[in-house]
Coordinates of C-alpha atoms and ligand atoms in Angstrom, one line a residue:
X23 CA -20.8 -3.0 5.7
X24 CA -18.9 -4.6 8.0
X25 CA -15.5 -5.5 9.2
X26 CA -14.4 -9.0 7.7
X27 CA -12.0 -11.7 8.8
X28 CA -11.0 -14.4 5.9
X29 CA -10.0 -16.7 8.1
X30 CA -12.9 -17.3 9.8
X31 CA -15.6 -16.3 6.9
X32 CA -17.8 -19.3 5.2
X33 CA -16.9 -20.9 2.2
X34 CA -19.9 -19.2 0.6
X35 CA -18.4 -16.0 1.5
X36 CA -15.0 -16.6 0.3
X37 CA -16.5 -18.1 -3.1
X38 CA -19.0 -14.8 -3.5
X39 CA -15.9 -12.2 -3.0
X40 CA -14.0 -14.1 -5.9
X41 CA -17.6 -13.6 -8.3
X42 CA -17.2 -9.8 -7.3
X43 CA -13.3 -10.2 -8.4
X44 CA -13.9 -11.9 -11.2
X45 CA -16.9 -9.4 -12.6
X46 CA -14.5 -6.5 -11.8
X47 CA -11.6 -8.3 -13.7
X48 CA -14.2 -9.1 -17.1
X49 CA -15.2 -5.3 -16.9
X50 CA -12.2 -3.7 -16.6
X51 CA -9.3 -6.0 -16.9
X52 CA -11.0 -8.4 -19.8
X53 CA -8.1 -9.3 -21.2
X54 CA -6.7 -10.6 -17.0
X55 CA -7.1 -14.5 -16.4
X56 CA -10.3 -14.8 -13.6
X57 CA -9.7 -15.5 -10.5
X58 CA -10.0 -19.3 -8.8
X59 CA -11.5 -19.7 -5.1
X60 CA -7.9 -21.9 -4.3
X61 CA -6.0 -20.4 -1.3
X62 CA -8.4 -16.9 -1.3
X63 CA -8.6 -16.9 2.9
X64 CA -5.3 -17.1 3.3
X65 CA -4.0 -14.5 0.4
X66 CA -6.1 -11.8 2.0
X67 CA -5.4 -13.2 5.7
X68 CA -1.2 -13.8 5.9
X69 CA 0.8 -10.9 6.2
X70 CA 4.8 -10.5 6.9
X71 CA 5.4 -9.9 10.5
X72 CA 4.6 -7.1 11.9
X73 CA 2.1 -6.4 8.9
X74 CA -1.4 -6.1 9.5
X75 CA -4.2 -6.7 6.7
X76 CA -7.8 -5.3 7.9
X77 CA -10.4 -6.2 5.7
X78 CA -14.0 -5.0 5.5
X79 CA -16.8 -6.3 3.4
X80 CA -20.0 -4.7 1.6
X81 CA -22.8 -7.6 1.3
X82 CA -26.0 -8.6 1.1
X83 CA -27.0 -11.0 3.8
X84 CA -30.9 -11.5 2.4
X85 CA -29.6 -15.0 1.8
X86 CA -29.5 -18.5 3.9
X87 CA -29.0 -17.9 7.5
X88 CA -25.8 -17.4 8.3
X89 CA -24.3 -17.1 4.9
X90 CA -24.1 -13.5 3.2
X91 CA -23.0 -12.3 -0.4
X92 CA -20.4 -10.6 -0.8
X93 CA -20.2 -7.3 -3.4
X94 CA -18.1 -5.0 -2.5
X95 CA -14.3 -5.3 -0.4
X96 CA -12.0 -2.7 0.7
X97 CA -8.5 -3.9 3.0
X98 CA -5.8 -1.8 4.0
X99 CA -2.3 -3.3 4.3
X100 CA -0.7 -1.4 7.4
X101 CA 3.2 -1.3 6.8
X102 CA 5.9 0.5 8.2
X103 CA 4.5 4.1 8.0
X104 CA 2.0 3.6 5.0
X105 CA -1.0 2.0 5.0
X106 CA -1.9 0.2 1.3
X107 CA -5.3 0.1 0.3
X108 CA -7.5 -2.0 -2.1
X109 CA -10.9 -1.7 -2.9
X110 CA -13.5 -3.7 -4.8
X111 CA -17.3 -2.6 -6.0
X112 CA -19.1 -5.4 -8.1
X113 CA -19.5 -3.5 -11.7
X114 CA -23.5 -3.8 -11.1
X115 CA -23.2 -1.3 -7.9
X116 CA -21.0 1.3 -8.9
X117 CA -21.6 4.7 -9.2
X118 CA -23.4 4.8 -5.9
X119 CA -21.0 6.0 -3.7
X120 CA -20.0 2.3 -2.4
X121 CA -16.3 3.1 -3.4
X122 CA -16.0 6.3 -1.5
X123 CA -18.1 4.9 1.4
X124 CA -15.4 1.7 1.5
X125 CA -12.4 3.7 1.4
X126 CA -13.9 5.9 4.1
X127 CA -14.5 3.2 6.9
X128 CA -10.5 2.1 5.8
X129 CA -9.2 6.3 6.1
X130 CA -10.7 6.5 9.8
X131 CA -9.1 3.2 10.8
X132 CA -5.9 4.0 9.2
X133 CA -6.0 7.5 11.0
X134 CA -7.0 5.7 14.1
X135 CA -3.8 3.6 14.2
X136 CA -2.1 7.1 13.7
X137 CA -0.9 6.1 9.4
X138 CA -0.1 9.0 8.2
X139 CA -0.3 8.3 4.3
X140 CA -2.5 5.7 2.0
X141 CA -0.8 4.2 -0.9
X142 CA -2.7 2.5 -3.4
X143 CA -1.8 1.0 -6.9
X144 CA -4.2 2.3 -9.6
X145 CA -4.6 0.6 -13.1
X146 CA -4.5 2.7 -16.3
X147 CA -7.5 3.0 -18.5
X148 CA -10.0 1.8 -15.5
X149 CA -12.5 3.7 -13.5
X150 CA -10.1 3.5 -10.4
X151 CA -8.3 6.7 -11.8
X152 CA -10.9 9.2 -12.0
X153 CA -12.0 7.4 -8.5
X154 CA -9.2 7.9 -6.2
X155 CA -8.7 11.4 -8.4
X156 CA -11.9 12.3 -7.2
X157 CA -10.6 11.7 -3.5
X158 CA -7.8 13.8 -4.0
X159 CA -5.3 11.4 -3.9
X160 CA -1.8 12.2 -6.0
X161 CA 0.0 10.2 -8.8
X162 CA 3.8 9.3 -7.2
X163 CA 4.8 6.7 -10.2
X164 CA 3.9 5.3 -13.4
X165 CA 5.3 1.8 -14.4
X166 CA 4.1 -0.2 -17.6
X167 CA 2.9 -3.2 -17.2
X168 CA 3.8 -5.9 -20.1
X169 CA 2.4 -9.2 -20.9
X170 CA 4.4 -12.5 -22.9
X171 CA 2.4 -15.2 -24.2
X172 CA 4.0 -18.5 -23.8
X173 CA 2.8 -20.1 -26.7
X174 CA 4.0 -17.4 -29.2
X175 CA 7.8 -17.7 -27.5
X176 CA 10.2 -18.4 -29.9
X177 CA 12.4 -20.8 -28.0
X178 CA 15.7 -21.1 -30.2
X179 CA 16.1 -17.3 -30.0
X180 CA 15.7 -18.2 -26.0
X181 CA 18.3 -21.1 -26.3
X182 CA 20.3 -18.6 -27.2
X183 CA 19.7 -15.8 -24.8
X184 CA 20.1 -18.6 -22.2
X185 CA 23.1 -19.9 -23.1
X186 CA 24.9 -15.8 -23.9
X187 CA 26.1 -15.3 -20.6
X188 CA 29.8 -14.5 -20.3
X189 CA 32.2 -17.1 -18.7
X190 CA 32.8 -16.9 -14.9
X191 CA 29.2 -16.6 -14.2
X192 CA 27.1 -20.1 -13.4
X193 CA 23.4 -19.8 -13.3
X194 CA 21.9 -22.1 -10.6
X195 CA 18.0 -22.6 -10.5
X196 CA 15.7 -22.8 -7.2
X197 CA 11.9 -24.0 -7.3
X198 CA 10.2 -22.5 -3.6
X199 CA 13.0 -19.9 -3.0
X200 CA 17.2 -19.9 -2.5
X201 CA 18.4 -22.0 -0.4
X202 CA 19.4 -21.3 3.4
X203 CA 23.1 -21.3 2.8
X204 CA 22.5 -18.6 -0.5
X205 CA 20.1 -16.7 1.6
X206 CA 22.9 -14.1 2.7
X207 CA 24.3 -13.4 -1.0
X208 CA 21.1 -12.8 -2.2
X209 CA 19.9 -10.3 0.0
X210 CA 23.3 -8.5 -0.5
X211 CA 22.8 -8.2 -4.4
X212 CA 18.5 -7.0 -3.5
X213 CA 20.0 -4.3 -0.9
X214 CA 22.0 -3.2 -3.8
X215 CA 19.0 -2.7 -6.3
X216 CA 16.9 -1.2 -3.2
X217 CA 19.5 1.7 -2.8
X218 CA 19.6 2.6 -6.8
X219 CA 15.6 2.5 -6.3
X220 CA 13.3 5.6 -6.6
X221 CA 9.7 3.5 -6.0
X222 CA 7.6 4.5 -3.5
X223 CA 7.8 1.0 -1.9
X224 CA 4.2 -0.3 -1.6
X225 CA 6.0 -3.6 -1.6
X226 CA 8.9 -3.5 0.0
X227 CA 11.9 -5.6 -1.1
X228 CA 13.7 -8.2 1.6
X229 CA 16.9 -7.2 1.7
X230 CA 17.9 -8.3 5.2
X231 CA 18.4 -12.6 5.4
X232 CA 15.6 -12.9 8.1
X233 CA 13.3 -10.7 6.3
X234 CA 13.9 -12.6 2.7
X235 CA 13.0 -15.9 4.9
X236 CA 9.7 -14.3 6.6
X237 CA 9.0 -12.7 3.3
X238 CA 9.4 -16.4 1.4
X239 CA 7.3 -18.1 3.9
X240 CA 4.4 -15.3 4.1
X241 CA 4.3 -15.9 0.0
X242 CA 3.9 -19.9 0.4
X243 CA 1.4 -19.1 2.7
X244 CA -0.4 -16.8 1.0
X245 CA -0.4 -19.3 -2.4
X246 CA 1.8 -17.5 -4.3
X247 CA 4.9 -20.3 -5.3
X248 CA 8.5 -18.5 -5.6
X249 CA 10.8 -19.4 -8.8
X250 CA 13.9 -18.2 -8.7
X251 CA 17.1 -18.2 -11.0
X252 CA 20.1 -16.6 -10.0
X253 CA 23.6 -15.9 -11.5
X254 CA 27.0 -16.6 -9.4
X255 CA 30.0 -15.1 -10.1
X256 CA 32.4 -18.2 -9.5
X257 CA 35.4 -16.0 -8.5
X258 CA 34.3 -14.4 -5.7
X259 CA 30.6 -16.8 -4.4
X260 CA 29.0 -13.1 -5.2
X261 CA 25.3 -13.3 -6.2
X262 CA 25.8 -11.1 -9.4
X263 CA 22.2 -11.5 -10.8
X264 CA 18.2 -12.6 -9.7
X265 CA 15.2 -13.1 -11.3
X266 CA 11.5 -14.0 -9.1
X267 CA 8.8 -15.1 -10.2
X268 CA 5.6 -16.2 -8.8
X269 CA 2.9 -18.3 -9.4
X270 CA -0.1 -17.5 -7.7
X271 CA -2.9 -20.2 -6.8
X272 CA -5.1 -18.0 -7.4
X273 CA -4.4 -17.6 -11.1
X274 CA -1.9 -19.8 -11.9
X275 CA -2.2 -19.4 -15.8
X276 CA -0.6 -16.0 -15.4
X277 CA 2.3 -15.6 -13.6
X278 CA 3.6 -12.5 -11.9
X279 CA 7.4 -11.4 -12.4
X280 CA 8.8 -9.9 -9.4
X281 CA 12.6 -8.6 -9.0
X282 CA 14.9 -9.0 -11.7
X283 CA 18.3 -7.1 -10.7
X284 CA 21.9 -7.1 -11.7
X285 CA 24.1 -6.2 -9.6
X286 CA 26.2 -3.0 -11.2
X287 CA 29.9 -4.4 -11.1
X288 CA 28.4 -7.5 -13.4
X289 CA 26.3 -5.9 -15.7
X290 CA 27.0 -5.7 -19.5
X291 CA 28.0 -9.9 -19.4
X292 CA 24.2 -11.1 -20.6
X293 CA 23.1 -12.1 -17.4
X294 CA 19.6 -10.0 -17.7
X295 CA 19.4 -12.0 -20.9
X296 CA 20.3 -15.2 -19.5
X297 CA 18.4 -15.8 -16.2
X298 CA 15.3 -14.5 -17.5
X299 CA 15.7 -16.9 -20.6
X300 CA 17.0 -19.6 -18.2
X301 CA 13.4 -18.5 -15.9
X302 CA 11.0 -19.2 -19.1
X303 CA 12.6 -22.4 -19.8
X304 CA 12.0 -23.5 -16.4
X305 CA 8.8 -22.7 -15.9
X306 CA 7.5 -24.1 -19.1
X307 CA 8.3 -27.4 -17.6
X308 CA 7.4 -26.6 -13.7
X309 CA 4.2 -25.4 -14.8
X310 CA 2.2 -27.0 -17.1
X311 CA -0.9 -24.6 -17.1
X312 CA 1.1 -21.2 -17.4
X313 CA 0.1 -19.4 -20.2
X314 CA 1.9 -15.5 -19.8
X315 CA 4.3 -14.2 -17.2
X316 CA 3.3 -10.5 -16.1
X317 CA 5.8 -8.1 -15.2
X318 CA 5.8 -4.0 -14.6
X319 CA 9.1 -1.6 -15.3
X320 CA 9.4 2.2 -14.6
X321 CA 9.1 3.5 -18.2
X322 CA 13.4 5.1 -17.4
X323 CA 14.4 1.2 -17.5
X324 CA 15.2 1.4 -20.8
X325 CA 17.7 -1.9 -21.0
X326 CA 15.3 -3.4 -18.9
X327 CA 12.4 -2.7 -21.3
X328 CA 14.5 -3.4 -24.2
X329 CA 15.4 -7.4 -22.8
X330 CA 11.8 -7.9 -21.9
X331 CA 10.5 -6.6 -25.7
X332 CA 13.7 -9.4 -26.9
X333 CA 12.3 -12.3 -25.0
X334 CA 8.8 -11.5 -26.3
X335 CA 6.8 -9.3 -23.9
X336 CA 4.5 -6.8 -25.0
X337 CA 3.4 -3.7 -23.4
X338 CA 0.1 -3.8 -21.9
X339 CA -1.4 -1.1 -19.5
X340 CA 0.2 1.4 -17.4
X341 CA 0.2 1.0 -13.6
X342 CA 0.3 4.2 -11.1
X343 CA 0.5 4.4 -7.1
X344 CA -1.2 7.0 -5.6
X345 CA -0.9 8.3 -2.3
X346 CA -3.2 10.7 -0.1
X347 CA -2.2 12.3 3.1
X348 CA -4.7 10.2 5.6
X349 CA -6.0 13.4 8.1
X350 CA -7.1 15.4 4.7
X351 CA -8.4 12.5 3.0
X352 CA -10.4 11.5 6.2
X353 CA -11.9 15.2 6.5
X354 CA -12.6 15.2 2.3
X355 CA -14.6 12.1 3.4
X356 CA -16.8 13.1 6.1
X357 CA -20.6 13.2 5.3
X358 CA -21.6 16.5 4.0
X359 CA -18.5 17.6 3.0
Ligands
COA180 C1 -12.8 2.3 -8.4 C2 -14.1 1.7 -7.7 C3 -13.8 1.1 -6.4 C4 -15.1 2.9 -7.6 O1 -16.3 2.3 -6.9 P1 -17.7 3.1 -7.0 O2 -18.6 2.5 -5.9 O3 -18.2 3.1 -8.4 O4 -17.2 4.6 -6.6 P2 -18.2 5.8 -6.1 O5 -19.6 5.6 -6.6 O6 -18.0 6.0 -4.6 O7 -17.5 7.0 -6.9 C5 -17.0 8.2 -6.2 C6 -16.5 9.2 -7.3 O8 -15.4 8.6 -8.0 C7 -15.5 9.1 -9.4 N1 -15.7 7.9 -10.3 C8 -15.9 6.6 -9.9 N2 -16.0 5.9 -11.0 C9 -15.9 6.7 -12.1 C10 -15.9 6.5 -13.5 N3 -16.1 5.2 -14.0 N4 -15.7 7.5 -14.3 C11 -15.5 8.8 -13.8 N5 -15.5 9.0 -12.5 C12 -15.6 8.0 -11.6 C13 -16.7 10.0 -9.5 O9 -16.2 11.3 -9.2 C14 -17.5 9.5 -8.4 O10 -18.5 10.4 -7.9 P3 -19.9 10.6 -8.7 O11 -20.4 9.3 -9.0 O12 -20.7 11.4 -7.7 O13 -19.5 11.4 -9.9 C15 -14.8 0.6 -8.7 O14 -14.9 1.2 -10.0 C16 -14.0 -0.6 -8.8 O15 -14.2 -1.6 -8.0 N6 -13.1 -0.7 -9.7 C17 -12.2 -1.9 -9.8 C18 -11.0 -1.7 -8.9 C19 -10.0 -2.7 -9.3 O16 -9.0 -2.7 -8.6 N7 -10.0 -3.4 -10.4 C20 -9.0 -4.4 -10.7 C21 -9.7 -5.7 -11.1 S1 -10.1 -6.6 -9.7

């Protein structure tokens, strides 16, 4: 085991770590698109400023000089006061104590850099529950993660959703991100939506202009291509609604729905309805090879879940973050104990 830098890796490498995703994703997640080696170095390398991503890998270097194979990968993502963990065995080499062993070398780093807590995000129905239960880590939130197939979209009922939205409201569309001049609106109406927000914040929204700009750029960097639609209240240049979505190289037939907020003074005029509709439309076009949009709501969202169940999505797996206090999860992990 050692500890692993993307960016300078060989291609072999790179292409071995996305078999190991890909043999986790058909054991566990076998209904989840695999994984394609586009843009893997730097998804796993780019971080926002002042982030930090360390990576270590598990292989077997029995093969061509110089080269190595790659079957196991833990990282932790150090951020603000948390660092966020993932970790990877290859489904051959589990139950060996690989997992525990990975997540170890990550604890005593993160403890190192003086990280109080590890967050990690845990999938429902896969062996990473009873695994980070084992390590005594807590559940902090549940959120459902639901699926919509594009091909089974009825688009008239979407015409319709599209076009619902009351008058004073014009819904403007932005492939790559808002523009510069929107750029302080928008984080206005996400700094709303981040104080109404109970999530533990793994992922932190951008609700500052200069962080939403970093945080735009690390995702183009990292392969993952921002859509966004947004609703304007003409009246007052307000941004009253926002829906993201990304499109990540690395699966680009499924895309991933980030943020979709409302702002509170506009809601109750369709534009939840509207943008997302507007979104779908768009990204049929934008995207030829798209086949679902993913997106995951705290199961209290009820109007929330109730838009998403109109336009089509269906409720797929739930999603928990866990979180361990780093000095006691470091001591749970030292040999012998
Ligand atoms: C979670 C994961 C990392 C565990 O790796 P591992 O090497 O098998 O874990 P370990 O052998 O160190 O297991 C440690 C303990 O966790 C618990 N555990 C792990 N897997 C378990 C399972 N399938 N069922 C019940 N308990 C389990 C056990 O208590 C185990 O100790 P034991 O074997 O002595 O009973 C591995 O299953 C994995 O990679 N899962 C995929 C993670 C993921 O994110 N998938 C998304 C698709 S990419």
């Amino acid at each position: 085991m050692r500890e692993w830098d993307p960016q300078a890796a060989s291609a072999g490498e790179v292409q071995s770590l996305v078999e190991t995703v890909n043999a986790a994703l058909a054991a566990d997640l076998p209904d989840d698109p695999p994984w394609q080696d586009v843009q893997v170095r730097e998804y796993l390398a780019e971080t926002m400023p002042g982030e930090r991503r360390i990576n270590w890998v598990a292989e077997d270097d029995r093969v061509a000089e110089g080269d190595s194979h790659i079957f196991a990968h833990v990282s932790i993502l150090l951020l603000g006061d948390i660092g966020v963990l993932e970790v990877l065995v290859h489904p051959r080499l589990r139950r060996r104590g690989l997992g525990r062993e990975l997540v170890a070398v990550a604890a005593r780093r993160a403890y190192h850099e003086g990280f109080s807590s590890i967050g990690v995000e845990a999938i429902g129905d896969t062996p990473a529950i009873p695994f980070f239960e084992s390590l005594g880590f807590g559940r902090e939130y549940v959120e459902t993660r639901s699926v919509l197939t594009l091909s089974k979209v009825d688009w008239s009922a979407l015409d319709e959703m599209a076009g619902g939205i009351s008058s004073g409201y014009r819904i403007e569309y932005y492939p790559g991100g808002p523009p510069e001049d929107m750029l302080e609106a928008y984080s206005l109406a996400k700094l709303e939506a981040q104080v109404e927000d109970g999530d533990l914040d793994l992922a932190p929204r951008s609700s500052d202009p200069q962080r939403l700009k970093d945080s735009l750029s690390t995702l183009h960097k990292r392969g993952l291509k921002p859509y966004i639609v947004l609703a304007v209240h003409e009246e007052s240049g307000v941004v009253a609604g926002l829906t993201e979505v990304v499109v990540p190289a690395q699966h680009p037939d499924r895309a991933d729905q980030y943020d979709t907020i409302v702002v509170r003074d506009h809601r109750g005029y369709g534009i939840d309805r509207a943008i997302k509709a507007r979104m779908l439309f768009e990204l049929r076009s934008a995207e030829p090879h798209l086949r679902e949009v993913q997106t995951w709501n705290a199961q209290h969202n009820e109007s929330m879940l109730k838009v998403n169940a109109e336009l089509g999505f269906q409720p797929d797996r739930d999603w928990y973050e866990y979180c361990a206090d780093v000095a006691k999860l470091v001591q749970r992990l030292e040999p012998g104990h």
